[in-house]
Coordinates of C-alpha atoms and ligand atoms in Angstrom, one line a residue:
X1 CA 138.4 -107.4 43.3
X2 CA 138.4 -106.8 39.5
X3 CA 139.8 -108.9 36.9
X4 CA 141.1 -107.0 34.0
X5 CA 143.5 -107.0 30.9
X6 CA 146.5 -105.1 31.6
X7 CA 150.1 -104.7 29.5
X8 CA 152.6 -106.6 31.9
X9 CA 156.2 -106.1 31.5
X10 CA 157.9 -109.3 33.1
X11 CA 161.6 -108.6 32.0
X12 CA 163.4 -106.9 29.3
X13 CA 161.9 -107.1 25.7
X14 CA 159.2 -109.6 27.5
X15 CA 155.8 -107.9 27.9
X16 CA 152.2 -109.0 26.9
X17 CA 148.6 -108.6 27.6
X18 CA 147.6 -110.5 30.8
X19 CA 144.4 -110.8 32.8
X20 CA 145.3 -109.7 36.4
X21 CA 143.4 -108.8 39.4
X22 CA 142.9 -105.1 40.9
X23 CA 142.2 -104.6 44.6
X24 CA 139.7 -101.8 45.4
X25 CA 141.0 -98.4 46.4
X26 CA 142.5 -97.9 49.7
X27 CA 142.7 -94.5 51.6
X28 CA 143.7 -91.5 49.3
X29 CA 143.3 -93.7 46.3
X30 CA 141.0 -93.9 43.4
X31 CA 139.7 -96.6 40.9
X32 CA 139.5 -95.1 37.3
X33 CA 138.0 -96.7 34.4
X34 CA 140.7 -96.0 31.8
X35 CA 139.3 -94.5 28.2
X36 CA 142.4 -93.8 26.7
X37 CA 146.3 -94.7 27.1
X38 CA 148.9 -93.0 25.2
X39 CA 152.1 -95.1 24.1
X40 CA 154.9 -93.3 25.0
X41 CA 158.5 -93.7 24.4
X42 CA 159.1 -94.0 28.2
X43 CA 157.1 -97.1 28.2
X44 CA 159.5 -98.3 25.6
X45 CA 162.3 -97.2 27.7
X46 CA 160.9 -99.5 30.3
X47 CA 160.7 -102.4 28.2
X48 CA 164.0 -102.2 26.7
X49 CA 165.8 -101.1 30.0
X50 CA 166.6 -97.6 29.3
X51 CA 164.8 -96.7 32.5
X52 CA 165.3 -99.3 35.1
X53 CA 162.4 -100.5 36.7
X54 CA 161.4 -103.4 39.1
X55 CA 159.5 -106.2 37.2
X56 CA 156.9 -107.2 36.8
X57 CA 155.1 -104.1 36.1
X58 CA 152.0 -102.9 34.1
X59 CA 153.0 -100.3 31.6
X60 CA 151.3 -97.1 30.9
X61 CA 151.6 -93.5 32.4
X62 CA 150.0 -91.4 30.2
X63 CA 146.1 -91.8 30.3
X64 CA 142.8 -90.4 30.8
X65 CA 139.4 -92.2 32.4
X66 CA 136.4 -92.2 34.6
X67 CA 136.3 -92.5 38.2
X68 CA 134.4 -95.2 39.2
X69 CA 135.0 -95.5 43.0
X70 CA 137.0 -93.5 45.6
X71 CA 138.8 -94.7 48.8
X72 CA 138.6 -92.8 52.3
X73 CA 139.6 -89.3 52.5
X74 CA 139.5 -88.6 48.9
X75 CA 137.7 -85.1 48.2
X76 CA 139.4 -83.9 45.0
X77 CA 137.3 -86.1 42.8
X78 CA 134.0 -88.3 43.0
X79 CA 132.7 -91.2 40.9
X80 CA 131.5 -90.0 37.4
X81 CA 134.1 -87.4 37.1
X82 CA 136.6 -87.7 34.2
X83 CA 140.1 -87.2 34.9
X84 CA 143.5 -86.8 33.4
X85 CA 146.3 -88.8 35.2
X86 CA 149.6 -87.3 36.1
X87 CA 152.5 -89.7 36.6
X88 CA 154.2 -87.7 39.1
X89 CA 152.6 -87.0 42.2
X90 CA 151.7 -83.7 44.0
X91 CA 152.2 -84.3 47.8
X92 CA 151.7 -80.6 48.7
X93 CA 154.1 -80.8 51.4
X94 CA 157.6 -81.9 50.5
X95 CA 160.8 -79.4 49.8
X96 CA 159.8 -79.0 46.2
X97 CA 155.9 -79.1 46.2
X98 CA 155.9 -76.1 48.7
X99 CA 158.0 -74.2 46.1
X100 CA 155.7 -74.7 43.2
X101 CA 157.8 -77.2 41.9
X102 CA 155.6 -80.5 42.1
X103 CA 157.5 -81.6 38.9
X104 CA 160.2 -82.6 41.2
X105 CA 157.9 -84.0 44.3
X106 CA 159.9 -86.3 46.5
X107 CA 156.9 -88.3 46.8
X108 CA 157.7 -89.6 43.3
X109 CA 159.6 -93.1 43.5
X110 CA 160.3 -95.4 40.7
X111 CA 159.7 -98.8 42.6
X112 CA 156.4 -99.3 41.0
X113 CA 154.5 -99.6 44.5
X114 CA 151.7 -97.4 46.2
X115 CA 152.3 -94.6 48.6
X116 CA 152.0 -97.2 51.3
X117 CA 154.6 -99.3 49.8
X118 CA 152.1 -102.1 48.7
X119 CA 150.4 -102.9 45.3
X120 CA 146.9 -103.5 44.3
X121 CA 147.5 -105.5 41.2
X122 CA 148.1 -109.2 41.3
X123 CA 148.2 -112.5 39.4
X124 CA 147.4 -115.8 41.2
X125 CA 149.0 -114.5 44.5
X126 CA 152.0 -112.7 42.7
X127 CA 152.4 -109.0 43.2
X128 CA 152.7 -106.7 40.3
X129 CA 153.9 -103.3 40.2
X130 CA 152.6 -100.5 38.3
X131 CA 154.5 -97.9 36.4
X132 CA 154.8 -94.5 38.0
X133 CA 151.6 -95.2 40.4
X134 CA 149.6 -95.3 37.4
X135 CA 150.0 -98.7 35.2
X136 CA 147.3 -97.3 33.0
X137 CA 147.9 -99.7 30.1
X138 CA 144.9 -101.6 31.6
X139 CA 141.4 -101.4 31.5
X140 CA 141.1 -100.1 35.2
X141 CA 143.8 -98.6 37.6
X142 CA 144.0 -97.8 41.2
X143 CA 145.8 -94.5 41.7
X144 CA 146.9 -91.9 44.2
X145 CA 144.4 -89.4 44.6
X146 CA 147.0 -86.5 44.5
X147 CA 147.8 -88.1 40.8
X148 CA 144.0 -87.0 39.4
X149 CA 143.0 -83.8 37.7
X150 CA 139.3 -83.2 37.1
X151 CA 138.7 -82.2 33.4
X152 CA 135.5 -81.0 31.4
X153 CA 133.1 -83.9 30.6
X154 CA 133.2 -82.9 26.8
X155 CA 137.1 -83.2 26.4
X156 CA 138.1 -86.0 24.1
X157 CA 139.7 -88.8 26.3
X158 CA 142.7 -89.2 23.7
X159 CA 143.7 -85.5 23.9
X160 CA 143.0 -85.7 27.7
X161 CA 145.6 -89.0 27.7
X162 CA 148.2 -87.0 25.9
X163 CA 147.9 -83.9 28.0
X164 CA 149.1 -86.4 30.9
X165 CA 152.4 -86.9 29.6
X166 CA 153.7 -85.9 26.2
X167 CA 152.1 -82.7 25.8
X168 CA 152.6 -81.1 29.1
X169 CA 156.1 -82.4 28.9
X170 CA 156.8 -80.7 25.4
X171 CA 154.6 -77.6 25.9
X172 CA 155.8 -76.9 29.2
X173 CA 159.5 -77.3 28.0
X174 CA 159.0 -74.3 25.5
X175 CA 156.7 -72.1 27.9
X176 CA 157.8 -73.0 31.3
X177 CA 161.6 -74.2 31.2
X178 CA 163.1 -72.4 28.1
X179 CA 160.5 -69.6 28.3
X180 CA 160.4 -69.1 24.7
X181 CA 159.8 -65.3 23.3
X182 CA 157.9 -63.7 20.8
X183 CA 159.6 -63.2 17.8
X184 CA 162.5 -65.8 18.8
X185 CA 163.9 -68.4 16.8
X186 CA 163.5 -72.5 17.7
X187 CA 165.0 -75.6 16.8
X188 CA 163.4 -78.7 17.9
X189 CA 165.2 -82.1 17.2
X190 CA 162.9 -85.1 17.2
X191 CA 159.4 -84.7 15.9
X192 CA 157.5 -87.6 17.9
X193 CA 154.7 -86.8 20.5
X194 CA 157.0 -84.5 22.6
X195 CA 158.8 -82.8 20.0
X196 CA 155.6 -81.8 18.1
X197 CA 154.4 -80.6 21.6
X198 CA 157.6 -78.3 22.0
X199 CA 156.8 -76.9 18.6
X200 CA 153.2 -76.1 19.6
X201 CA 154.3 -74.4 22.8
X202 CA 156.9 -72.4 20.6
X203 CA 154.2 -71.4 18.4
X204 CA 151.8 -70.2 21.2
X205 CA 154.7 -68.5 22.7
X206 CA 154.9 -66.3 19.5
X207 CA 158.2 -67.8 17.9
X208 CA 159.0 -66.4 14.7
X209 CA 161.0 -69.4 13.1
X210 CA 160.4 -72.7 14.4
X211 CA 162.6 -75.4 12.5
X212 CA 161.6 -79.2 13.3
X213 CA 164.5 -81.7 12.8
X214 CA 163.7 -85.5 12.3
X215 CA 164.7 -88.6 10.2
X216 CA 160.9 -89.2 9.3
X217 CA 159.4 -87.1 6.5
X218 CA 156.1 -88.3 7.7
X219 CA 156.7 -86.6 11.2
X220 CA 158.0 -83.5 9.6
X221 CA 154.8 -82.9 7.6
X222 CA 153.0 -83.1 10.8
X223 CA 155.3 -80.7 12.3
X224 CA 154.6 -78.2 9.5
X225 CA 151.2 -78.7 10.2
X226 CA 151.2 -77.9 14.1
X227 CA 153.4 -75.0 13.6
X228 CA 157.0 -75.5 12.3
X229 CA 158.0 -72.8 9.8
X230 CA 160.8 -75.0 8.3
X231 CA 161.9 -78.5 8.6
X232 CA 165.2 -80.5 8.1
X233 CA 165.4 -84.2 7.3
X234 CA 168.3 -85.0 9.8
X235 CA 169.9 -87.5 7.3
X236 CA 171.9 -84.3 6.1
X237 CA 174.0 -82.1 8.2
X238 CA 171.3 -80.8 10.2
X239 CA 173.4 -78.1 12.1
X240 CA 174.7 -76.7 9.0
X241 CA 170.9 -76.3 7.8
X242 CA 169.9 -74.4 10.9
X243 CA 172.9 -72.3 10.5
X244 CA 172.0 -71.6 6.8
X245 CA 168.0 -70.7 8.0
X246 CA 169.3 -68.3 10.7
X247 CA 171.9 -66.2 8.9
X248 CA 175.0 -68.2 10.4
X249 CA 173.7 -67.4 14.0
X250 CA 172.0 -70.2 15.4
X251 CA 168.6 -70.4 17.1
X252 CA 167.7 -68.6 20.3
X253 CA 166.4 -71.7 21.8
X254 CA 167.6 -75.4 21.0
X255 CA 165.4 -78.4 22.1
X256 CA 166.1 -82.1 22.1
X257 CA 163.3 -84.4 22.5
X258 CA 164.8 -87.8 21.7
X259 CA 167.4 -88.7 24.4
X260 CA 170.3 -89.7 22.4
X261 CA 173.6 -87.5 23.5
X262 CA 174.8 -87.2 19.8
X263 CA 171.7 -85.5 18.9
X264 CA 171.9 -82.8 22.0
X265 CA 175.4 -82.1 20.9
X266 CA 173.8 -81.3 17.6
X267 CA 170.9 -79.4 19.2
X268 CA 173.4 -77.3 21.5
X269 CA 175.8 -76.6 18.3
X270 CA 172.5 -75.2 16.2
X271 CA 171.7 -72.9 19.5
X272 CA 173.4 -69.5 19.3
X273 CA 176.0 -68.0 21.4
X274 CA 174.1 -66.7 24.7
X275 CA 171.1 -69.1 23.6
X276 CA 169.3 -71.5 25.5
X277 CA 169.5 -75.2 25.1
X278 CA 167.2 -77.5 26.8
X279 CA 167.3 -81.2 27.1
X280 CA 163.9 -82.9 27.4
X281 CA 164.8 -86.4 25.8
X282 CA 165.8 -89.2 28.4
X283 CA 169.0 -91.1 27.5
X284 CA 170.5 -94.0 29.5
X285 CA 171.6 -93.9 33.0
X286 CA 175.3 -94.5 32.0
X287 CA 175.3 -92.0 29.1
X288 CA 176.9 -88.7 29.4
X289 CA 176.3 -85.2 27.8
X290 CA 179.3 -83.4 26.9
X291 CA 180.1 -79.8 27.0
X292 CA 183.4 -78.3 25.9
X293 CA 185.4 -76.8 28.5
X294 CA 186.5 -73.9 26.4
X295 CA 183.4 -73.4 24.6
X296 CA 180.8 -73.5 27.2
X297 CA 182.0 -70.4 29.2
X298 CA 183.1 -68.5 26.1
X299 CA 179.5 -68.8 24.1
X300 CA 177.6 -68.0 27.5
X301 CA 175.0 -70.5 26.4
X302 CA 172.3 -71.7 29.2
X303 CA 172.0 -75.4 29.3
X304 CA 168.5 -76.8 30.8
X305 CA 167.1 -80.1 31.9
X306 CA 163.4 -80.1 31.6
X307 CA 161.2 -82.7 33.7
X308 CA 157.7 -82.9 33.0
X309 CA 157.6 -79.7 31.3
X310 CA 158.1 -77.9 34.6
X311 CA 154.2 -78.5 35.0
X312 CA 152.1 -77.7 38.0
X313 CA 149.9 -79.9 36.4
X314 CA 146.9 -79.2 38.6
X315 CA 146.9 -75.8 36.9
X316 CA 148.7 -76.9 33.8
X317 CA 146.3 -79.9 32.6
X318 CA 143.3 -77.5 32.6
X319 CA 145.2 -74.8 31.0
X320 CA 146.5 -76.9 28.0
X321 CA 142.9 -78.5 27.5
X322 CA 141.6 -75.3 27.5
X323 CA 144.0 -74.2 24.6
X324 CA 143.1 -77.5 22.7
X325 CA 139.2 -76.6 23.3
X326 CA 140.2 -73.2 21.5
X327 CA 142.1 -74.9 18.6
X328 CA 145.5 -73.3 19.8
X329 CA 146.8 -76.5 20.7
X330 CA 146.2 -79.3 18.0
X331 CA 146.0 -82.6 19.8
X332 CA 143.9 -84.4 17.5
X333 CA 146.6 -84.1 14.9
X334 CA 149.1 -85.8 17.1
X335 CA 147.1 -89.2 17.3
X336 CA 147.9 -90.8 14.4
X337 CA 146.8 -94.5 15.5
X338 CA 144.4 -96.0 17.9
X339 CA 144.4 -99.5 19.1
X340 CA 142.6 -101.7 21.3
X341 CA 144.6 -103.1 24.2
X342 CA 144.7 -106.8 22.6
X343 CA 146.6 -104.8 19.9
X344 CA 149.4 -103.4 22.5
X345 CA 152.2 -105.4 21.2
X346 CA 151.5 -104.3 17.7
X347 CA 151.3 -100.6 19.0
X348 CA 155.0 -100.9 20.4
X349 CA 156.0 -102.5 17.0
X350 CA 154.7 -99.2 15.3
X351 CA 156.4 -96.9 18.0
X352 CA 159.7 -98.8 17.4
X353 CA 159.1 -98.5 13.6
X354 CA 158.7 -94.8 13.9
X355 CA 155.1 -95.0 12.5
X356 CA 153.3 -92.8 14.8
X357 CA 153.4 -89.2 16.2
X358 CA 151.2 -90.8 19.1
X359 CA 149.6 -94.2 19.0
X360 CA 146.7 -94.1 21.5
X361 CA 145.1 -97.5 23.2
X362 CA 141.1 -97.0 23.4
X363 CA 138.9 -98.9 25.7
X364 CA 135.1 -99.1 25.3
Ligands
LIG401 CU1 155.5 -90.6 28.6
LIG402 ZN1 155.7 -83.3 47.0

């Protein structure tokens, strides 16, 4: 049993760094010493209730680290291996895994338990759940081996962490869900970690015009550095400005990467007739997206939802990290601030204030 620091959410908007204990890995589980944890908007969505969960819960679902111990039957990694964590399992046996759709794996559950329905984190006899099998906003994490991908030892752990959620979600939305074509036009509403990754995916796909839309000029500046050809501050009429940039037609591919229905509506209005609109941002359970009953068929648009960038993560993590190594995927520019785990509350305050493209907690 280990004692460690972890960021624990105990109820809505109630979270703090706590000392907890961690059991050793059971069969098919792995103990990982966490090296970097990305602070993702979905962590905030757990804190503020957008994503309903069972509290108490260790936050964190975007991370990378080094394998310290493996449980029985584990063959895909060994102690000393560097790994990126996937918050979606890949059981290999369910309906979706058998059809190359592991991003929809049916073993994915929101109850915060391990595969066997028990937990490894405790505090004074109390069971503590973990976010999406990982709960890696902590010094250590015990995770199902099916959630791990071995990566090369020379890869920066912050970059490796980002690939665990935001980068795979965004790059995959462009390359795999929307299948952006060379020479096409793209508009991305929201230029945080996921939006910047969509922009990079569109650039890698060879899009000719990539328009970034956001309220933050700082984020729009980063968007330009990583591949946006045009930027629009959303304080004005963003749809009108996208139309002006596309000869009144609209873009071939619209993306929404925030999770606000009104912004999805803007993004779909900025998408041309016959174009493809992809929703990546996650809104609340009781919110609805609206389609106009007359215009939806008449404009022949395609609407897509994109979960985890359509990732086959065991193939895609190494692929995206290779693009990073080659300088084609700029992950360093996306990390705008690092924190210690003791600074986790500050890190969330900065996220809420819109200060970071991506903030990352690093551990020694
Ligand atoms: Cu995330
Ligand atoms: Zn499965």
